[in-house]
Short mmCIF file of C-alpha atoms and ligand atoms in Angstrom, two decimals:
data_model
loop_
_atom_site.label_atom_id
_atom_site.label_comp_id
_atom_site.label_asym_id
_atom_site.label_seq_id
_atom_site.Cartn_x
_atom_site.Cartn_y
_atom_site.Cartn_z
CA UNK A 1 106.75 51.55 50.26
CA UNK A 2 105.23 48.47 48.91
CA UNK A 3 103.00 49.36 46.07
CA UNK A 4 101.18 46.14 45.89
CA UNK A 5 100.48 45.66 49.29
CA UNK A 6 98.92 49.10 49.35
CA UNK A 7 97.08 48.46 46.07
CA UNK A 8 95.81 45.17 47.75
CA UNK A 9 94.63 47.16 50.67
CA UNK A 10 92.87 49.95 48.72
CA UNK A 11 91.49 47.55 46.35
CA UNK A 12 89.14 45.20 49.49
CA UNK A 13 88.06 48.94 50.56
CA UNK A 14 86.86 49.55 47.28
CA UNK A 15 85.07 46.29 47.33
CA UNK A 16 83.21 47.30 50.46
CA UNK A 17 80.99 49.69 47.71
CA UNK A 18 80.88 47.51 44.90
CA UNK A 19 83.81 48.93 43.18
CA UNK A 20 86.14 46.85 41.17
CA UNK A 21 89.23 48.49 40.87
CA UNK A 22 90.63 45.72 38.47
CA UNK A 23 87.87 47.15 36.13
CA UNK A 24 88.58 50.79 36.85
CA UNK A 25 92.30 50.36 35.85
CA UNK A 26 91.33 48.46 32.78
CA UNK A 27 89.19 51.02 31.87
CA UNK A 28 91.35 53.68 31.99
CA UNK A 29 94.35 52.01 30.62
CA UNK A 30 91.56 52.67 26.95
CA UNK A 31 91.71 56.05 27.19
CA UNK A 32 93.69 58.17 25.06
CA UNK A 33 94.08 61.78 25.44
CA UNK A 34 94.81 64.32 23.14
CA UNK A 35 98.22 65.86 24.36
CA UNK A 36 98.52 69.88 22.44
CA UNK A 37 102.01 70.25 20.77
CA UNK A 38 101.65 73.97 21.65
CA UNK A 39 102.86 73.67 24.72
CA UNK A 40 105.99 72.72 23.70
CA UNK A 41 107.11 76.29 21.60
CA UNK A 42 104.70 78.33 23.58
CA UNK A 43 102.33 78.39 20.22
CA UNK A 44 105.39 79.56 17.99
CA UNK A 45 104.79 76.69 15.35
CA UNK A 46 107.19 76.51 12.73
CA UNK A 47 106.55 79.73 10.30
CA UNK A 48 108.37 82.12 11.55
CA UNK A 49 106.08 83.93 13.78
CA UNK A 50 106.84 87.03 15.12
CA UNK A 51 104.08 86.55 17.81
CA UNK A 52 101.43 85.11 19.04
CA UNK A 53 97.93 86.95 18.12
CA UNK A 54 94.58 86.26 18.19
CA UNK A 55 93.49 86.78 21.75
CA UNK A 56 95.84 84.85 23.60
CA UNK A 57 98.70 84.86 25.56
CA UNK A 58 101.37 82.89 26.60
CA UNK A 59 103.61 84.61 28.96
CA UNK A 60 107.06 83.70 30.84
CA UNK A 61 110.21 82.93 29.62
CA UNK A 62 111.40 79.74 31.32
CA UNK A 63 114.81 78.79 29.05
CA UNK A 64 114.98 75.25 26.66
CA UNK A 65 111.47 75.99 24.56
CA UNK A 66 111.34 73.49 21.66
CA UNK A 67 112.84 75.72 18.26
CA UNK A 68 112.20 73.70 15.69
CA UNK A 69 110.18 70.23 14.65
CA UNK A 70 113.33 67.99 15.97
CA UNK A 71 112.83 69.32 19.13
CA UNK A 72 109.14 69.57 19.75
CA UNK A 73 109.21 65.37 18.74
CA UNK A 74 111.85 65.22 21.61
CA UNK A 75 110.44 67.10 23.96
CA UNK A 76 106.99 64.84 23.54
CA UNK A 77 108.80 61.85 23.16
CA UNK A 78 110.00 62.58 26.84
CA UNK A 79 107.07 63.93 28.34
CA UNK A 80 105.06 60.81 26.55
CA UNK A 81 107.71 58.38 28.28
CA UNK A 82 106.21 60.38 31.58
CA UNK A 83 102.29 59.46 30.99
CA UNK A 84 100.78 56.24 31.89
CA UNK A 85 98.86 55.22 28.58
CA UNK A 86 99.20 55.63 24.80
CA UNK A 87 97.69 59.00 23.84
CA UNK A 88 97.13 61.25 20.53
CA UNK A 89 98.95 64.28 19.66
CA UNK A 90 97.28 67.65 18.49
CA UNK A 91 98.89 69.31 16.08
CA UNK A 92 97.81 72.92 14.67
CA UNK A 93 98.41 73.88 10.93
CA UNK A 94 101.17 76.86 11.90
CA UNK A 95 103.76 73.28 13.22
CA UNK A 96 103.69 72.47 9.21
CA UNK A 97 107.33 71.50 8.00
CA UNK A 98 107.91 72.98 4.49
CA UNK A 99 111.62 72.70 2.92
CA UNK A 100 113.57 75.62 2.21
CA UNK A 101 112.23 78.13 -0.32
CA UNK A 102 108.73 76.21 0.04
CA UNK A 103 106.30 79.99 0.21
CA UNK A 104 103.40 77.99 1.06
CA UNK A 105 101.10 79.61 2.45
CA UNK A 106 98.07 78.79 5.20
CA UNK A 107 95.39 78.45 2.14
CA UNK A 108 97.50 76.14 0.62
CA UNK A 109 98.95 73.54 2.67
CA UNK A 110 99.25 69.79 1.49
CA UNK A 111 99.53 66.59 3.28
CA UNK A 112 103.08 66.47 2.56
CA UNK A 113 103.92 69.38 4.78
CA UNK A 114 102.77 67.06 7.63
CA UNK A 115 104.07 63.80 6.32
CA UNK A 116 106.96 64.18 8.96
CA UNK A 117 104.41 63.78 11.97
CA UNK A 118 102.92 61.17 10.62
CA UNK A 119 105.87 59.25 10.81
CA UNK A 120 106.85 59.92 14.04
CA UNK A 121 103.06 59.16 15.09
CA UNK A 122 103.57 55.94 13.07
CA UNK A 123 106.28 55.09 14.57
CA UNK A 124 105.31 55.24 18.51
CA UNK A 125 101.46 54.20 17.52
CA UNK A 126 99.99 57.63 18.18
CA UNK A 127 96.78 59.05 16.72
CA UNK A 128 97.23 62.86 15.65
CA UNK A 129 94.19 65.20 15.68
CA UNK A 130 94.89 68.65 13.92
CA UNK A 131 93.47 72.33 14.09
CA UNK A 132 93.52 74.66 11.26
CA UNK A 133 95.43 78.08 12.19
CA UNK A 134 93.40 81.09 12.33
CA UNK A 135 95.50 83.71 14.24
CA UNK A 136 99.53 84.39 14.10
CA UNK A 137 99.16 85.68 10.27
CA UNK A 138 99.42 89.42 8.60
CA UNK A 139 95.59 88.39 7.51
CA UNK A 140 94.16 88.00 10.69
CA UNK A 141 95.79 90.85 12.46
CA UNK A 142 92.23 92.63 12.15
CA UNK A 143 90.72 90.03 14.80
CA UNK A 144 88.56 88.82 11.85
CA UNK A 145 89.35 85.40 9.71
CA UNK A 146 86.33 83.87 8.72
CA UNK A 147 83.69 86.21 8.97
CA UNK A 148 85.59 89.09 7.71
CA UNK A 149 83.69 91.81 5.54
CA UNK A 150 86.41 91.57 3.03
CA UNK A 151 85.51 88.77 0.99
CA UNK A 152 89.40 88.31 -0.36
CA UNK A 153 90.71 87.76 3.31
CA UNK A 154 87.83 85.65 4.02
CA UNK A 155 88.08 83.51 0.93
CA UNK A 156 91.86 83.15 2.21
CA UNK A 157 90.87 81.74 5.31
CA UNK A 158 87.99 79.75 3.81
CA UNK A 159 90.86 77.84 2.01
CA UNK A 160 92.17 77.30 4.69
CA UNK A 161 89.51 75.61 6.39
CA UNK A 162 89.54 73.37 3.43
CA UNK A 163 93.28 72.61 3.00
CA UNK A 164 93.02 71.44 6.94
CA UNK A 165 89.94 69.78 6.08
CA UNK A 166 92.57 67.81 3.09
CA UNK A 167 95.35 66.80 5.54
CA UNK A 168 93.40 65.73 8.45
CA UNK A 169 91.68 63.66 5.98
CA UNK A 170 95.37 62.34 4.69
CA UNK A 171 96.50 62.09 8.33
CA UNK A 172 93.26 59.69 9.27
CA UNK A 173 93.76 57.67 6.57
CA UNK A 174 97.59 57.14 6.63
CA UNK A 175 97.31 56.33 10.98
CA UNK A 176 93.66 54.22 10.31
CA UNK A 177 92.49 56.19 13.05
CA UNK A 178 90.32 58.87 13.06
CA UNK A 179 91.15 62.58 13.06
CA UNK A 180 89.60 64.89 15.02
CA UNK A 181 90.12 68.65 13.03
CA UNK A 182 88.41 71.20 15.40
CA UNK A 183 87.68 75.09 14.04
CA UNK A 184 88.74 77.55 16.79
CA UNK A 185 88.55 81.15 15.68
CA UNK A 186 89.52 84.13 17.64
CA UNK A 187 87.31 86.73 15.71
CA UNK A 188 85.84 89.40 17.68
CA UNK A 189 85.83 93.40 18.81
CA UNK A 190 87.30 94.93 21.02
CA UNK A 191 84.21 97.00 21.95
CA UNK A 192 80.42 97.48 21.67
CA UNK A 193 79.28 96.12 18.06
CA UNK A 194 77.40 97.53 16.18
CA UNK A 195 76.00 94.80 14.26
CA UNK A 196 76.17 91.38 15.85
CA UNK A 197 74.54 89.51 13.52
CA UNK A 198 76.28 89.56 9.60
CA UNK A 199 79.62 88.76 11.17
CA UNK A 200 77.96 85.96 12.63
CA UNK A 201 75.94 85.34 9.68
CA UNK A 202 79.55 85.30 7.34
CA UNK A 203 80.99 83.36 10.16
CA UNK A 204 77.91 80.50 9.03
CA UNK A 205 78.05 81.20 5.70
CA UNK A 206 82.36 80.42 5.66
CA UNK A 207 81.94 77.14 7.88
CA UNK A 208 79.33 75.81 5.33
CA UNK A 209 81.86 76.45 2.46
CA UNK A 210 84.63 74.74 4.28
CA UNK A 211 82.54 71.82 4.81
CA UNK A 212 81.37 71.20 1.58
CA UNK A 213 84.28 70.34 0.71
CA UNK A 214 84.57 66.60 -0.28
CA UNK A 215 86.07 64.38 2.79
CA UNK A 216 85.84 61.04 4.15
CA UNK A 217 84.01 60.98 7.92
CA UNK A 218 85.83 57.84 8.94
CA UNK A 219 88.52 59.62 8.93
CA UNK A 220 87.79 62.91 9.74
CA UNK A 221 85.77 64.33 12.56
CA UNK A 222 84.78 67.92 12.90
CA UNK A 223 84.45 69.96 15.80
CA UNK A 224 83.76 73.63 16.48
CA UNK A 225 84.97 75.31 19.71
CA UNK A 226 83.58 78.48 20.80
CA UNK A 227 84.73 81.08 23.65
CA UNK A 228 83.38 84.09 25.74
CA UNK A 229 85.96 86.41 25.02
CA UNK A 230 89.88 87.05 24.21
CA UNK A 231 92.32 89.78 25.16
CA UNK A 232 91.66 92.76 22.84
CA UNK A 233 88.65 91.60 21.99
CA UNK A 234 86.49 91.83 25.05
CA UNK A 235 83.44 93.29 23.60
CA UNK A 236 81.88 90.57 21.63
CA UNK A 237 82.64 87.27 19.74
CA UNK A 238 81.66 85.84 17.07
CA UNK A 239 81.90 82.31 17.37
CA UNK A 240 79.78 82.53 20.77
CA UNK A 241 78.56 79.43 22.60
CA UNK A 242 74.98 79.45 21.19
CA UNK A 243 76.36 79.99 17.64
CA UNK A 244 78.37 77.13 17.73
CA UNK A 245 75.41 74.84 19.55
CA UNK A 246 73.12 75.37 17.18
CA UNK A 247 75.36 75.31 13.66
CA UNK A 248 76.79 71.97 15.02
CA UNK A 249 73.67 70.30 16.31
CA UNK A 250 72.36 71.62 12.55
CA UNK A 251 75.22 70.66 10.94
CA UNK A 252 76.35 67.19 12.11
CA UNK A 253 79.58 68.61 13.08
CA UNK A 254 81.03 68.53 17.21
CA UNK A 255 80.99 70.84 19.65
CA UNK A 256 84.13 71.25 21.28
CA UNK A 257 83.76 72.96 25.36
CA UNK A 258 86.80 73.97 26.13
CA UNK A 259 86.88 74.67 29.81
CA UNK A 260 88.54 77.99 30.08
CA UNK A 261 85.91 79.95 27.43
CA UNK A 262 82.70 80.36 29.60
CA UNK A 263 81.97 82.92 32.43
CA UNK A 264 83.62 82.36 35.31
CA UNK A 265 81.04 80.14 37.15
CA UNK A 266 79.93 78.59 34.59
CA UNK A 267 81.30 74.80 34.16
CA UNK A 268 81.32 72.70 31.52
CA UNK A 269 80.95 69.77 33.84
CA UNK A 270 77.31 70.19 33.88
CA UNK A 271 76.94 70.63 29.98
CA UNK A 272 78.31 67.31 29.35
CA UNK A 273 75.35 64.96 30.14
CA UNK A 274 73.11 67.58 28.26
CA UNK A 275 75.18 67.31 24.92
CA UNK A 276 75.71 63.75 25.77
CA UNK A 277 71.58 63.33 25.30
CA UNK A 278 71.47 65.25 21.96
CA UNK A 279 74.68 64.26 20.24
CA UNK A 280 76.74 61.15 20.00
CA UNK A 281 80.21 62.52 20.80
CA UNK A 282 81.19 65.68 22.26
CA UNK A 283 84.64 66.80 22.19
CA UNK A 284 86.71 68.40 24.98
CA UNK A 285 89.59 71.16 25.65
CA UNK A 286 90.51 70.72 28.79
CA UNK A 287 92.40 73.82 30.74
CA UNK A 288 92.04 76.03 33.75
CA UNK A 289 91.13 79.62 33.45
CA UNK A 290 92.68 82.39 36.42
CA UNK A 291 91.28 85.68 35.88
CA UNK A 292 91.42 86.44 32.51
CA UNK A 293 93.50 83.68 31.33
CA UNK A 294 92.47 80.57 29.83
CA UNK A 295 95.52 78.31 29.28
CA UNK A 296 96.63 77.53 32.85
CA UNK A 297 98.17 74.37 33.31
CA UNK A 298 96.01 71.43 34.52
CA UNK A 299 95.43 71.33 37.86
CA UNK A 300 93.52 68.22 39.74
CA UNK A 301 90.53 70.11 40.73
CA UNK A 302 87.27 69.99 41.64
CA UNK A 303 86.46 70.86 38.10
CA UNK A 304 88.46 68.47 36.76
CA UNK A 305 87.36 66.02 38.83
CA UNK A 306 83.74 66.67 38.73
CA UNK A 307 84.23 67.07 34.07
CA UNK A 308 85.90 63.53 34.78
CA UNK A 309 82.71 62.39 36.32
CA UNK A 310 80.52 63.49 34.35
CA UNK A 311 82.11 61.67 31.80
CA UNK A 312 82.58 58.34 33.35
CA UNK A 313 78.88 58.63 34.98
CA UNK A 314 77.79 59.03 31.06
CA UNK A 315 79.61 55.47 30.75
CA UNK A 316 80.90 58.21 28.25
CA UNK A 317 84.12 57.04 27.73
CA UNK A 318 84.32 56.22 24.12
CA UNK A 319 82.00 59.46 23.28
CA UNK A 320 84.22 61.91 24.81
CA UNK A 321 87.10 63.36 22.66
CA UNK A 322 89.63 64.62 25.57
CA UNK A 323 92.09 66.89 24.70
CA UNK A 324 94.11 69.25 26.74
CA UNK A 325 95.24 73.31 25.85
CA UNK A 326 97.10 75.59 27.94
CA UNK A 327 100.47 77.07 27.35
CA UNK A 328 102.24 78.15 30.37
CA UNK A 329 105.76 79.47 29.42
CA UNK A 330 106.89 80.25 33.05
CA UNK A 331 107.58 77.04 33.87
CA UNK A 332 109.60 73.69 32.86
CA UNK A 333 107.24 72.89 29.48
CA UNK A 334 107.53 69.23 29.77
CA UNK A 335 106.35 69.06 33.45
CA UNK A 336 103.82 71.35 32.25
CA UNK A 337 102.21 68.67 30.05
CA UNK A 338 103.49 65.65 32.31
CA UNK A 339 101.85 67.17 34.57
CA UNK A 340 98.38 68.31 33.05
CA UNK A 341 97.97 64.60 31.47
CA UNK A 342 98.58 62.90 34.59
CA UNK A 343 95.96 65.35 36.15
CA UNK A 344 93.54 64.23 33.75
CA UNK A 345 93.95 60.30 34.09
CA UNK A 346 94.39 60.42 37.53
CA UNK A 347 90.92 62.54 37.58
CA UNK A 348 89.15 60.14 35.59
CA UNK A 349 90.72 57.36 37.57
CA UNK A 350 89.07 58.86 40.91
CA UNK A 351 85.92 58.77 38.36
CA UNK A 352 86.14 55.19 37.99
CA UNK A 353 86.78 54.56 41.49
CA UNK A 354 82.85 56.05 42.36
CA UNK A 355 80.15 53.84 43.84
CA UNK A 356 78.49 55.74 40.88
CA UNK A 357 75.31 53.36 40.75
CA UNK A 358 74.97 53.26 44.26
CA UNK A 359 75.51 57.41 45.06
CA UNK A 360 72.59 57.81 41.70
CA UNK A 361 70.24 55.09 43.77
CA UNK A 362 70.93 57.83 46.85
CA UNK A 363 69.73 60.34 44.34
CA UNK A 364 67.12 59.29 43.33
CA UNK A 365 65.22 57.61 46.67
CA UNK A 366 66.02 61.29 48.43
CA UNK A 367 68.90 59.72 50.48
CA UNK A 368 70.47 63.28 50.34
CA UNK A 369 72.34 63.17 53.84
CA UNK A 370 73.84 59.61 52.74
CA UNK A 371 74.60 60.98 49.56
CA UNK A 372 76.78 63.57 50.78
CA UNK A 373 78.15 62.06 53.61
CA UNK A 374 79.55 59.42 51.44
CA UNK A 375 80.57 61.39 48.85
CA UNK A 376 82.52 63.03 51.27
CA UNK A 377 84.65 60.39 52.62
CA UNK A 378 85.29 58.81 49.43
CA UNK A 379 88.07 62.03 48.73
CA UNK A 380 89.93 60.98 51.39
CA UNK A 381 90.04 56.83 50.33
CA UNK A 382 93.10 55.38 48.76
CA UNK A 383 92.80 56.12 45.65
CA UNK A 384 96.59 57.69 45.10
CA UNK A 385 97.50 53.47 45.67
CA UNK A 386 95.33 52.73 43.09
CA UNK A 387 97.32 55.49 41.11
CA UNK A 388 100.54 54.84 41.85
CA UNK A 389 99.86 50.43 41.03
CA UNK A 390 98.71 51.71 37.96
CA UNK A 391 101.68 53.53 37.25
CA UNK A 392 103.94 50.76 38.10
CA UNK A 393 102.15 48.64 36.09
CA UNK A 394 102.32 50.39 32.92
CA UNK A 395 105.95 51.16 33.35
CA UNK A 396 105.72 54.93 34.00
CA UNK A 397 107.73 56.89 37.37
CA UNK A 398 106.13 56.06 40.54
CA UNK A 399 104.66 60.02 42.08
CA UNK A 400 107.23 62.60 41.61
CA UNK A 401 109.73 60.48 40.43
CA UNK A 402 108.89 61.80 36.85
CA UNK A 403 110.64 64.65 37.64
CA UNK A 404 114.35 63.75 38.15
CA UNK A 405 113.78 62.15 34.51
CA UNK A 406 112.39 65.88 33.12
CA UNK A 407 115.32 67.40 35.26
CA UNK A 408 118.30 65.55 33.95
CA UNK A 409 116.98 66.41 30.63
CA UNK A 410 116.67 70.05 31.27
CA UNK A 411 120.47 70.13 31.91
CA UNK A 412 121.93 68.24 29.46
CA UNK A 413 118.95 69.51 26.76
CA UNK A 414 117.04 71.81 27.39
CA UNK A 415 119.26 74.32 28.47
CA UNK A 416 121.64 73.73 26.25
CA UNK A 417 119.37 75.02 23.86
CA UNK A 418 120.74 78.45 24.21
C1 RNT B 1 91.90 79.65 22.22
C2 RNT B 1 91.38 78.27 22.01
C3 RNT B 1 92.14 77.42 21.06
C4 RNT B 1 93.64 77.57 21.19
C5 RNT B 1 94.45 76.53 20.47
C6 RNT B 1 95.86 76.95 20.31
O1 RNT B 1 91.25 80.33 23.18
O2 RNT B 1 91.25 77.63 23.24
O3 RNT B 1 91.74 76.12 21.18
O4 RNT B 1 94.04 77.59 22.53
O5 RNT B 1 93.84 76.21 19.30
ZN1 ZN B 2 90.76 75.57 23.24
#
């Protein structure tokens, strides 16, 4: 298997359309995707959560899941050494590491309870984006945070929102790189409301607090994420997709599409280029939603292949904030995100690899039959040599290969673990 002389071969086919794949690679050897520390612990964090809550699930039991903050670095550390590229890290507010004794709570965490990540991001180069935690707490067992009627447990989770706003603000500025903090809430009812709008209305009225809070936007971007529905709360949600258009097109704040929280033919692929024309950067979770689940591992699909498109047809690149979330206990956790990251480059490669100008001119002069026919042949080209040179050449396992390094560690780590 000579991986040059197949790269070499791929890359004069290529040519044939216009399409450097010299450029391609060097494109995609910029992008840095955000890679979720939750699927490491299966969304545990580091608090002493009794479960998971808010409207999603993680289910399976696979042995070796990452205990406590030592492991979760390890466990990324490895599946990092398994991704071609230098990525970010997401961390959410519930992975805080307080000493002993330290009764902190969620409305009043500091920078210093995340001063450990920041070292280990300092030390491999990383970039960290963060999430405050709304769910997983006695206060938002009700399914309501933010636009609770209570104003004490709403005020709680208002601080919150601030405190996160604080440390992704210290965590920008420490790593000179920007923080992306994006507000997911799970708030929501079960069944037919009764009054759709003042929860919505307090749900406005809480994000305005928490951004008036003083922070510095080179460090600190916002995003808000919004969703169709969650388990035991199937009825209604608050934080629907038109609230969240609207407050952050209003607000100067991003939206976040995360591609498991719209109906189930409805893609996000297609809202890119339409946020894209209104806003300057658009932010991404990227998953895979089976039935009623959300937070399937990554899969290269045509979804994923057609969001990676979108983006790269956008010449979108730098505009698109791509992170990944799904949890998937079942399974080995480290292939799970070796596996979902290399799914996403490899889709964005195949992005690059387009005769994108030439399939638009199609497009546009009614040259629908050549359109399709050479879309069509262009899945089966070589791209997977393009793939694997690009691999080799940035010093990651060639194909599956990844997976007798993830294996060795599972025996002598993971399930040792206990
Ligand atoms: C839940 C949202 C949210 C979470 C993470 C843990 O439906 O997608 O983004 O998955 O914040
Ligand atoms: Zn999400």
């Amino acid at each position: 298997m000579d991986i040059t002389r197949r790269y070499e071969e791929a890359k004069e086919l290529y040519k044939n359309f216009g399409v450097d794949t010299e450029l391609a690679i060097e494109k995609l050897s910029q992008v840095s995707i955000s890679m979720h520390c939750w699927q490491g612990d299966d969304v545990t964090g580091f608090e002493g959560a009794k479960g998971l809550s808010g409207g999603i699930q993680a289910t399976g039991n696979y042995p070796g899941r990452a205990r406590t903050p030592k492991e979760l670095m390890d466990d990324m550390d490895m599946a990092l050494s398994l991704i071609p590229g230098t990525h970010r890290i997401n961390l959410h507010a519930s992975y805080c590491i307080v000493k002993e004794g330290d009764r902190t709570d969620r409305d009043s965490l500091k920078p210093e309870h995340f001063k450990p990540w920041v070292d280990y991001a300092k030390e491999r180069g990383l970039a960290i984006d963060f999430n405050p935690t709304f769910f997983s707490h006695p206060l938002a067992d009700s399914g309501l945070t933010l636009s609770h009627p209570d104003e004490n447990i709403r005020r709680f989770w208002v601080d919150h929102g601030k405190a996160c706003l604080k440390i992704s603000e210290y965590i920008g500025k420490e790593l000179n790189k920007p923080c992306l903090m994006n507000i997911w809430i799970p708030d929501g009812y079960k069944d037919i409301p009764a009054d759709r709008y003042s929860p919505r209305q307090r749900l406005m009225r809480s994000l305005d607090e928490i951004l008036s809070t003083d922070y510095n936007k080179d460090y600190v971007t916002v995003s808000v994420e919004s969703k169709v529905f969650g388990i035991g709360l199937e009825s209604y949600t608050v934080g629907s997709h038109e609230f969240y258009l609207n407050y952050a097109a209003t607000r100067g704040v991003l939206c976040l599409l995360d591609s498991g929280h719209y109906h189930p033919t409805e893609t996000i692929s297609d809202k890119i280029p339409s946020l894209l024309l209104f806003s300057d950067r658009l932010a991404l979770h990227v998953t895979r939603a089976v039935r009623w689940d959300s937070d399937h591992v990554v899969l290269l699909d045509e979804e994923l292949r057609e969001i990676a498109k979108e983006i790269v047809r956008c010449n979108a690149l730098d505009r698109v904030l791509i992170g990944l979330d799904y949890f998937d206990a079942s399974i080995n956790r480290i292939s799970a995100w070796v596996v979902g990251m290399r799914n996403m480059m490899k889709a964005l490669l195949y992005a690059l690899l387009l005769p994108n100008d030439l399939l638009a001119k199609y497009q546009r002069e009614g040259e629908f039959t050549k359109q399709m026919i050479l879309q069509e042949e262009l899945k089966t080209y070589p791209f997977g040599d393009v793939w694997d040179y690009f691999c080799e050449k940035t010093g990651v396992p060639i194909r599956e290969n990844w997976y007798t390094v993830v294996k060795e560690y599972e025996e002598n780590v993971l399930f040792k673990r206990g």
